[in-house]
Coordinates of C-alpha atoms in Angstrom, one line a residue:
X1 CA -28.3 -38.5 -46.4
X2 CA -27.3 -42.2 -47.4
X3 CA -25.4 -45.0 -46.3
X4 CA -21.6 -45.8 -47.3
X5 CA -19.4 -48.1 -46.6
X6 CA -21.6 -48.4 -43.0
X7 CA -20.9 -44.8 -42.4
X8 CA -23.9 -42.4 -42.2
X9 CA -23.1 -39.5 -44.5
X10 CA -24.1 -36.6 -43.9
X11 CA -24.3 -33.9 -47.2
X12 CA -24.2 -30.4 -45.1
X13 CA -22.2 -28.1 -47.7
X14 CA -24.1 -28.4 -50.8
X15 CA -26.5 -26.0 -51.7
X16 CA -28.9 -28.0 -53.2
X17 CA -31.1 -31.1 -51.8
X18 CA -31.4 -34.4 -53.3
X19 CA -35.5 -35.2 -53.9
X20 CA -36.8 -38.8 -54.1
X21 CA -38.3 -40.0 -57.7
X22 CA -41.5 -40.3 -56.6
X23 CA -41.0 -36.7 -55.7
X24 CA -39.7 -35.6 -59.1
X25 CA -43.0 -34.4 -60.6
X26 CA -44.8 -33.3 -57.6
X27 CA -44.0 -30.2 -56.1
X28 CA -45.7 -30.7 -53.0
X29 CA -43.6 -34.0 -52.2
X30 CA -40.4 -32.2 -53.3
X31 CA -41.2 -29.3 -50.6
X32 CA -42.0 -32.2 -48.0
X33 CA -38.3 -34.0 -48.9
X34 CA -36.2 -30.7 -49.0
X35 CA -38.3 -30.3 -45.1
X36 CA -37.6 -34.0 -44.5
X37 CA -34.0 -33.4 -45.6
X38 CA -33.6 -30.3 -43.6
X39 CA -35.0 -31.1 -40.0
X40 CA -32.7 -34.3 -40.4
X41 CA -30.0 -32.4 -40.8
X42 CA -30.4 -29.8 -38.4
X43 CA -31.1 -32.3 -36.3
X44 CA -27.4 -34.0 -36.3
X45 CA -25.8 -30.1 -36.8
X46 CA -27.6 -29.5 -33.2
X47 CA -25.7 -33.1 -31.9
X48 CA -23.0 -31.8 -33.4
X49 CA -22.9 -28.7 -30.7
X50 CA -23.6 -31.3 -28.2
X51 CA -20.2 -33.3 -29.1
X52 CA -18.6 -29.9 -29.2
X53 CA -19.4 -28.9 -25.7
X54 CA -18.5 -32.3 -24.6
X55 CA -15.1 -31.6 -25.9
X56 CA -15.1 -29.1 -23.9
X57 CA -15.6 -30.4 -20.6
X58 CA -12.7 -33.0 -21.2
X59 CA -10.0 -30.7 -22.7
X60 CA -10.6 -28.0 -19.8
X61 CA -10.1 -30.5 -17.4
X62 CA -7.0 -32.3 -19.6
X63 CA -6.0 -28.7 -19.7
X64 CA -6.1 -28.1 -16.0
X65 CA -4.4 -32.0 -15.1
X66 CA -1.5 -30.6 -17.7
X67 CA -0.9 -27.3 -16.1
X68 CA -0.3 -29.0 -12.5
X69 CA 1.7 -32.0 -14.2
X70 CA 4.7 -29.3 -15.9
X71 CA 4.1 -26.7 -12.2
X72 CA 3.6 -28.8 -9.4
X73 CA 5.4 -32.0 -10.8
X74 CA 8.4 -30.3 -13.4
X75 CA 7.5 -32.7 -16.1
X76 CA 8.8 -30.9 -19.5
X77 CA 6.0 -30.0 -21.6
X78 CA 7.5 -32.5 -24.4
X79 CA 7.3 -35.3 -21.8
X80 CA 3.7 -35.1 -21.2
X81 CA 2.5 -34.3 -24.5
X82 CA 4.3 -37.2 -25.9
X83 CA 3.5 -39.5 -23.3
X84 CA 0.0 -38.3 -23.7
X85 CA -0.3 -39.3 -27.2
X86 CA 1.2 -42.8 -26.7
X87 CA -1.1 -43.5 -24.5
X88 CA -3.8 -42.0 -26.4
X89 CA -2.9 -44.1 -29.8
X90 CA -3.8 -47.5 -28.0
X91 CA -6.9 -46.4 -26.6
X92 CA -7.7 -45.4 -30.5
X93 CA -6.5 -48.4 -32.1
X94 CA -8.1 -50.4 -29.6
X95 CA -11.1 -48.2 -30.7
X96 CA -11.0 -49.1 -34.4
X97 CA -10.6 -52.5 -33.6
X98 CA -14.2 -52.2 -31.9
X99 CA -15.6 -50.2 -34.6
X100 CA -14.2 -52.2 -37.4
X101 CA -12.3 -49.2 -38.9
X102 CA -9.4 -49.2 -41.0
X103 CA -6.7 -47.4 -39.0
X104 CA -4.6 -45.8 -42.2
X105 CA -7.9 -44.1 -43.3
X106 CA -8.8 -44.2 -47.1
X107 CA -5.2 -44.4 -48.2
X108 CA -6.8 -44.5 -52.1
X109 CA -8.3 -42.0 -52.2
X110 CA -5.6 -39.2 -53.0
X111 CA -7.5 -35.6 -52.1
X112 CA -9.3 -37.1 -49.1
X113 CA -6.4 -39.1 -47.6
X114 CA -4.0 -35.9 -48.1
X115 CA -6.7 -33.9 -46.4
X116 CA -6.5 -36.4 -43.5
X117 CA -2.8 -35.7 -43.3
X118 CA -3.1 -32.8 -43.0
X119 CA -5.2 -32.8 -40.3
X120 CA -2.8 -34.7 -38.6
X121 CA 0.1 -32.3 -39.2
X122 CA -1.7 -29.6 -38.0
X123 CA -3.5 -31.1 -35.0
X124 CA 0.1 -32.1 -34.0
X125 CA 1.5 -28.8 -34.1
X126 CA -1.7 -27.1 -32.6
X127 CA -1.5 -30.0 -29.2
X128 CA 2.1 -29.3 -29.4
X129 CA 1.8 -25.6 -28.7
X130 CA -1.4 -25.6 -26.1
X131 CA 0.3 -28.0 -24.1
X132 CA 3.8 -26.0 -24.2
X133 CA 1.2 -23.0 -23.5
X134 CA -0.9 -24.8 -20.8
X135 CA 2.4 -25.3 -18.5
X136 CA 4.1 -22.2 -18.3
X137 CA 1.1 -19.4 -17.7
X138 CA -2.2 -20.2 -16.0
X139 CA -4.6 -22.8 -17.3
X140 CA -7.5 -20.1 -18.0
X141 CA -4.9 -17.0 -19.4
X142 CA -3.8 -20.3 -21.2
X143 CA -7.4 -21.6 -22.5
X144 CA -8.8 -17.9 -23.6
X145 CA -5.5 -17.3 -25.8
X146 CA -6.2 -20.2 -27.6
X147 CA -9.4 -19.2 -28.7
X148 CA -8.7 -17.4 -31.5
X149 CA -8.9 -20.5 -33.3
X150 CA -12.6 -19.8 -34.1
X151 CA -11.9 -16.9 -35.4
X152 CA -9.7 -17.5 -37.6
X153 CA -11.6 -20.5 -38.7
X154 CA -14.5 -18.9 -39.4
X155 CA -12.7 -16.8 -41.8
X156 CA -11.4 -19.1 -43.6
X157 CA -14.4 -21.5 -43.3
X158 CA -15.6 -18.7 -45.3
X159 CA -12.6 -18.7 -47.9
X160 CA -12.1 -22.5 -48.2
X161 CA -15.4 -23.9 -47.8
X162 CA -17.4 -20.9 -48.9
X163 CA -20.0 -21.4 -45.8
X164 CA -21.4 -18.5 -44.5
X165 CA -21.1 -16.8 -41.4
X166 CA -23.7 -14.4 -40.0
X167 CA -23.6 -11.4 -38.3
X168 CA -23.9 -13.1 -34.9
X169 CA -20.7 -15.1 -35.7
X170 CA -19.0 -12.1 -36.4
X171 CA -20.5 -10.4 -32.9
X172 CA -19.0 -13.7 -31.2
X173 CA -15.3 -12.9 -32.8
X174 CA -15.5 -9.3 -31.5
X175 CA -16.4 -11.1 -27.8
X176 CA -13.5 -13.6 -28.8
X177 CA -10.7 -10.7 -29.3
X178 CA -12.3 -8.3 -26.4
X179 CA -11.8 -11.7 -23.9
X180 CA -8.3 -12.4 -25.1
X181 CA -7.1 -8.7 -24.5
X182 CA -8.2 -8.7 -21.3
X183 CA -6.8 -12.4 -20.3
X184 CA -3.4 -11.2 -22.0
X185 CA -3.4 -7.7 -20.2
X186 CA -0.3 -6.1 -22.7
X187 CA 1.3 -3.4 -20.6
X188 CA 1.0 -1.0 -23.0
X189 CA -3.2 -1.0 -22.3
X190 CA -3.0 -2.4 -18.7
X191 CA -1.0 -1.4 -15.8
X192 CA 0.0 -4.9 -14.2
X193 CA 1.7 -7.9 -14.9
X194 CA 0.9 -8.9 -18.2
X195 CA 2.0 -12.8 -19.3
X196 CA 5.2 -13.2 -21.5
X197 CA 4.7 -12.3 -25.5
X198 CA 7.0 -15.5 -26.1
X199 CA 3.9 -17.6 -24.6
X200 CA 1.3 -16.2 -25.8
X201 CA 2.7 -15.8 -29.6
X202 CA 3.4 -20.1 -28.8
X203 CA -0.9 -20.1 -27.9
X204 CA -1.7 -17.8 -30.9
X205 CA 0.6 -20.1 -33.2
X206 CA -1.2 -23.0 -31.7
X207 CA -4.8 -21.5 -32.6
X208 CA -3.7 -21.3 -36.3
X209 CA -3.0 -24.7 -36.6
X210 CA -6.2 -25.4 -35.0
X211 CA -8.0 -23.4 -37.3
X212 CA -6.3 -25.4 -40.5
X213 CA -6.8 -28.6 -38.6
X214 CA -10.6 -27.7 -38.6
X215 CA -11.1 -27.1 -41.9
X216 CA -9.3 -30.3 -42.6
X217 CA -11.6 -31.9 -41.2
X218 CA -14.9 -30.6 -43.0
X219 CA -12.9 -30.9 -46.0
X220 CA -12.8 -35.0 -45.1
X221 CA -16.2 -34.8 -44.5
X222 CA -18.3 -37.5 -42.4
X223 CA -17.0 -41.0 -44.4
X224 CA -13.6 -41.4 -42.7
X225 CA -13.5 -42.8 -38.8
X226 CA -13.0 -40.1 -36.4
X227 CA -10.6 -42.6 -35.2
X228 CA -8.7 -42.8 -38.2
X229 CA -8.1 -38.8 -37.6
X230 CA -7.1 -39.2 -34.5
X231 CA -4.7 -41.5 -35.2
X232 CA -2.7 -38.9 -37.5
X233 CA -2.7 -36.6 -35.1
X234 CA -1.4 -38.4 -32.5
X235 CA 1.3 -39.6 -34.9
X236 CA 2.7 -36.3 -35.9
X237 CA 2.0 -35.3 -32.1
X238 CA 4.8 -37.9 -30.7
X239 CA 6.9 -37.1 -34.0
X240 CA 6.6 -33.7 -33.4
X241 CA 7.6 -34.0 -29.5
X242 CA 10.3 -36.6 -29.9
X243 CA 12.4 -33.9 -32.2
X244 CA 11.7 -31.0 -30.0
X245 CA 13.0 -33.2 -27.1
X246 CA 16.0 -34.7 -28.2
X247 CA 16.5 -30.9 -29.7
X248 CA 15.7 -28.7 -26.5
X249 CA 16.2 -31.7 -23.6
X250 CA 18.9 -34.4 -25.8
X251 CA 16.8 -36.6 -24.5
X252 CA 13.5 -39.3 -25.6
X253 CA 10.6 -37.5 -24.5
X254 CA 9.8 -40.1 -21.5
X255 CA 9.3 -39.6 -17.8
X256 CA 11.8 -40.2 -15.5
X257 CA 12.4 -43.0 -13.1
X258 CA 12.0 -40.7 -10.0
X259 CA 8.1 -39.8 -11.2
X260 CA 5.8 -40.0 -8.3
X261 CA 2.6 -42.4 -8.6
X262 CA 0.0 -39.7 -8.6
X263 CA 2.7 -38.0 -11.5
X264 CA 2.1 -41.5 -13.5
X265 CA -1.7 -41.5 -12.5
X266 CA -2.1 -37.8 -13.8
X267 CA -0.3 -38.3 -17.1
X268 CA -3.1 -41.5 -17.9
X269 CA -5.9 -39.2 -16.9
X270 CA -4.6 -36.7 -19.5
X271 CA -4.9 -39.5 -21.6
X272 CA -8.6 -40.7 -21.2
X273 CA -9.6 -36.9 -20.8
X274 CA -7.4 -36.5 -24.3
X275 CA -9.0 -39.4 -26.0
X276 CA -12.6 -38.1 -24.9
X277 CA -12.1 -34.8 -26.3
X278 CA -10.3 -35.9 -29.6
X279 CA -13.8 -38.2 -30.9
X280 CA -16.0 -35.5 -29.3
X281 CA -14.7 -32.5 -31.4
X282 CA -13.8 -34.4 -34.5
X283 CA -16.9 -36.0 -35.1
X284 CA -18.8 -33.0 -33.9
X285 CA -17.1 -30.5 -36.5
X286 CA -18.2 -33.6 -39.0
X287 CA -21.8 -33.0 -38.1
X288 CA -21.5 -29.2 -37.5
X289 CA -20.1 -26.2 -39.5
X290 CA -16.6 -25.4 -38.7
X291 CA -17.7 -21.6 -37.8
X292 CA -20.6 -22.3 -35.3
X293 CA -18.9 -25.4 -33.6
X294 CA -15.4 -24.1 -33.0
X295 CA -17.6 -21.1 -31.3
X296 CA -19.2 -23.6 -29.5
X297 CA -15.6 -24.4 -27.8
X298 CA -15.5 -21.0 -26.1
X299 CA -17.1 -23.3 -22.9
X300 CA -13.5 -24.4 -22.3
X301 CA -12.7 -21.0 -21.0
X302 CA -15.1 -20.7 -18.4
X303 CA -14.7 -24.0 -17.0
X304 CA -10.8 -23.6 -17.2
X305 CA -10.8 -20.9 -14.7
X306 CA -12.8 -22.9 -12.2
X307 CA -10.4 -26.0 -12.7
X308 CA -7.6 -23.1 -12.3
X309 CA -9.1 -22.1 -8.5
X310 CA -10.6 -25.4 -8.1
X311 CA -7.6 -27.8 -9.2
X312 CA -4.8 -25.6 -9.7
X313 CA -5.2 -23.2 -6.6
X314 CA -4.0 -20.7 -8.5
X315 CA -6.2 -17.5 -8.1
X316 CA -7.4 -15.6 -10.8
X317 CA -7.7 -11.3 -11.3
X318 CA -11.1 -9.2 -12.5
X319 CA -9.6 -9.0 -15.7
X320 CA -9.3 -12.7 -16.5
X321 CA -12.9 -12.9 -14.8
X322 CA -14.3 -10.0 -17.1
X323 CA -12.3 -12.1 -20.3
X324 CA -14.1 -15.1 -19.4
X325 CA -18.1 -13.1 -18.9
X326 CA -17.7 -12.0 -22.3
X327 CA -17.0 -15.5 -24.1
X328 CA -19.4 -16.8 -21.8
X329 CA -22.2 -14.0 -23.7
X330 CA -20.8 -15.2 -27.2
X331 CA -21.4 -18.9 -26.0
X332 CA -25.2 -18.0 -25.0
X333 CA -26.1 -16.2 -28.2
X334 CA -24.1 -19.2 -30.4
X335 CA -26.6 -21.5 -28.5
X336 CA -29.4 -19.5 -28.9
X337 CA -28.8 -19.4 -33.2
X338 CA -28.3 -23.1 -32.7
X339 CA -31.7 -23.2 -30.5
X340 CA -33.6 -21.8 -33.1
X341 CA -32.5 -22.8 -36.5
X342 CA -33.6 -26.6 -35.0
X343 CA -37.1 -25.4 -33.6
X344 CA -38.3 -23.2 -36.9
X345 CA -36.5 -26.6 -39.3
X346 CA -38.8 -29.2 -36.4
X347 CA -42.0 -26.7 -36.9
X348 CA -42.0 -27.2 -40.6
X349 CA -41.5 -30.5 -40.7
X350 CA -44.7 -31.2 -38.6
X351 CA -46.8 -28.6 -40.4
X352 CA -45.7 -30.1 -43.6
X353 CA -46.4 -33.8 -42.0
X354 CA -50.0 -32.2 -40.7
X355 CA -50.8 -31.7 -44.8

């Protein structure tokens, strides 16, 4: 753990822990380091969860103020998401200014910068399709089908950044596709209404992107801004939005004329929630392993179907309500790993500092 560039880094993927020189020849001292080391880093991994879960709380209720915005108030799903990012980009850049960041991001350094790029791509593509998602089926259906993201991150946190994932990771992905089958209800398992394949393929899309974007991230590791991320993925957000409007609408992805107060009102409130929600996750996937905190997200289910009877009066079925119980389970036992690996790395540390 060290300084650069004012940035606190934190090392979390390499195997091995740096020892001080005074430390070099005595093995007690290097134990009492790598324990140091450790506890520290747990530590920030357990913030990390923290930032996750806050993330959470904004994008379920960004996802809720989105639903009602294309249902109640017919505002294309282009509209908002582009309007949502403008808005979003000078809260960030306003942002920078306050942190002192550079907003292009460490443009010389080739692998990282492309890495941020890539984040950007795919965290355009991945807003683009939840909030295309978010206003055509119900907010909560919408939120559980986007959470195969963790899944699929987990996997290939495990074949691009060879961390590991436990047993209980891979318990919490069974929880993950069990909850989704039951939110999607396909007709050839359930006998009622089941949502539209077109929709849900748009979610599932969405969830790969996500899964890409949060590697990115860890692959960027904890140097560059969040707010330099997030400015890249609201870019290719708007960039992304302003083709799909002119090719699906002919028209610049703006609201009309004849949009009500409250419409304009909602559409800044997507914003704030947006902006919350983007430095939450971002900087607590650079704190946290991508498998553990992307499972952390599975929070935004549950609270999407109380916004979704709360907000969007629209009532919900015992299916959805069964789909939601068992991400709810894989949240608790995620929490509980998380719970534990801090206590057991806080109890040596004070056993070693007892010596």
């Amino acid at each position: 753990m060290n300084k650069k560039g004012g940035v606190l880094e934190v090392k979390v993927e390499s195997p091995t822990t740096p020892v001080s020189p005074q430390a070099a020849q005595d093995p007690k001292a290097i134990e009492k380091d790598k324990a140091v080391t450790n506890y520290r880093l747990t530590k920030d991994s357990a913030w990390g969860m923290v930032l996750v879960a806050f993330a959470s709380i904004f994008g379920s209720l960004m996802s809720s103020l989105v639903n009602l915005l294309g249902q109640e108030y017919k505002i294309p799903a282009p509209t908002i998401t582009f309007t949502r990012s403008l808005f979003n980009l000078v809260i960030n850049l306003v942002c920078c200014g306050i942190v002192m960041a550079n907003p292009i991001g460490p443009y010389k350094e080739g692998k990282k910068f492309l890495w941020v790029i890539f984040r950007g791509l795919f965290g355009g593509i991945q807003i683009t399709c939840y909030f295309f998602a978010f206003t055509q089926i119900p907010v909560g259906d919408a939120t559980t089908l986007t959470f195969t993201a963790p899944v699929i991150t987990g996997f290939l946190a495990i074949c691009m950044l060879h961390e590991s994932w436990g047993w209980l990771d891979g318990v919490a992905s069974c929880f993950c596709f069990v909850g989704v089958i039951f939110t999607s209800k396909p007709a050839w398992l359930f006998h009622t209404a089941s949502l539209n394949a077109f929709y849900v393929m748009i979610a599932f899309i969405g969830s790969i992107a996500a899964a890409f974007a949060y590697i990115a991230v860890r692959k960027v590791g904890p140097t560059v801004s969040v707010f330099v991320l997030i400015n890249y993925i609201l870019i290719f957000t708007m960039l992304i939005n302003i083709f799909q409007s002119y090719y699906k609408l002919h028209t610049f992805p703006w609201p009309k004329s004849t949009t009500s107060v409250k419409g304009w009102l909602l559409l800044v409130a997507t914003s704030l929630l947006g902006a919350g929600a983007q430095i939450c996750i971002n900087r607590g996937l650079q704190l946290e392993k991508a498998g553990p905190a992307t499972s952390m997200r599975f929070l935004d289910i549950v609270l999407s179907y109380v916004w979704q009877v709360v907000i969007n009066k629209d009532p919900t079925d015992v299916y959805s309500i069964i789909g939601a119980i068992l991400v709810s389970i894989c949240l608790i036992l995620i929490g509980l790993k998380k719970w534990w690996v801090v206590r057991k790395a806080r109890l040596e540390y004070e056993k070693l500092l007892e010596d």
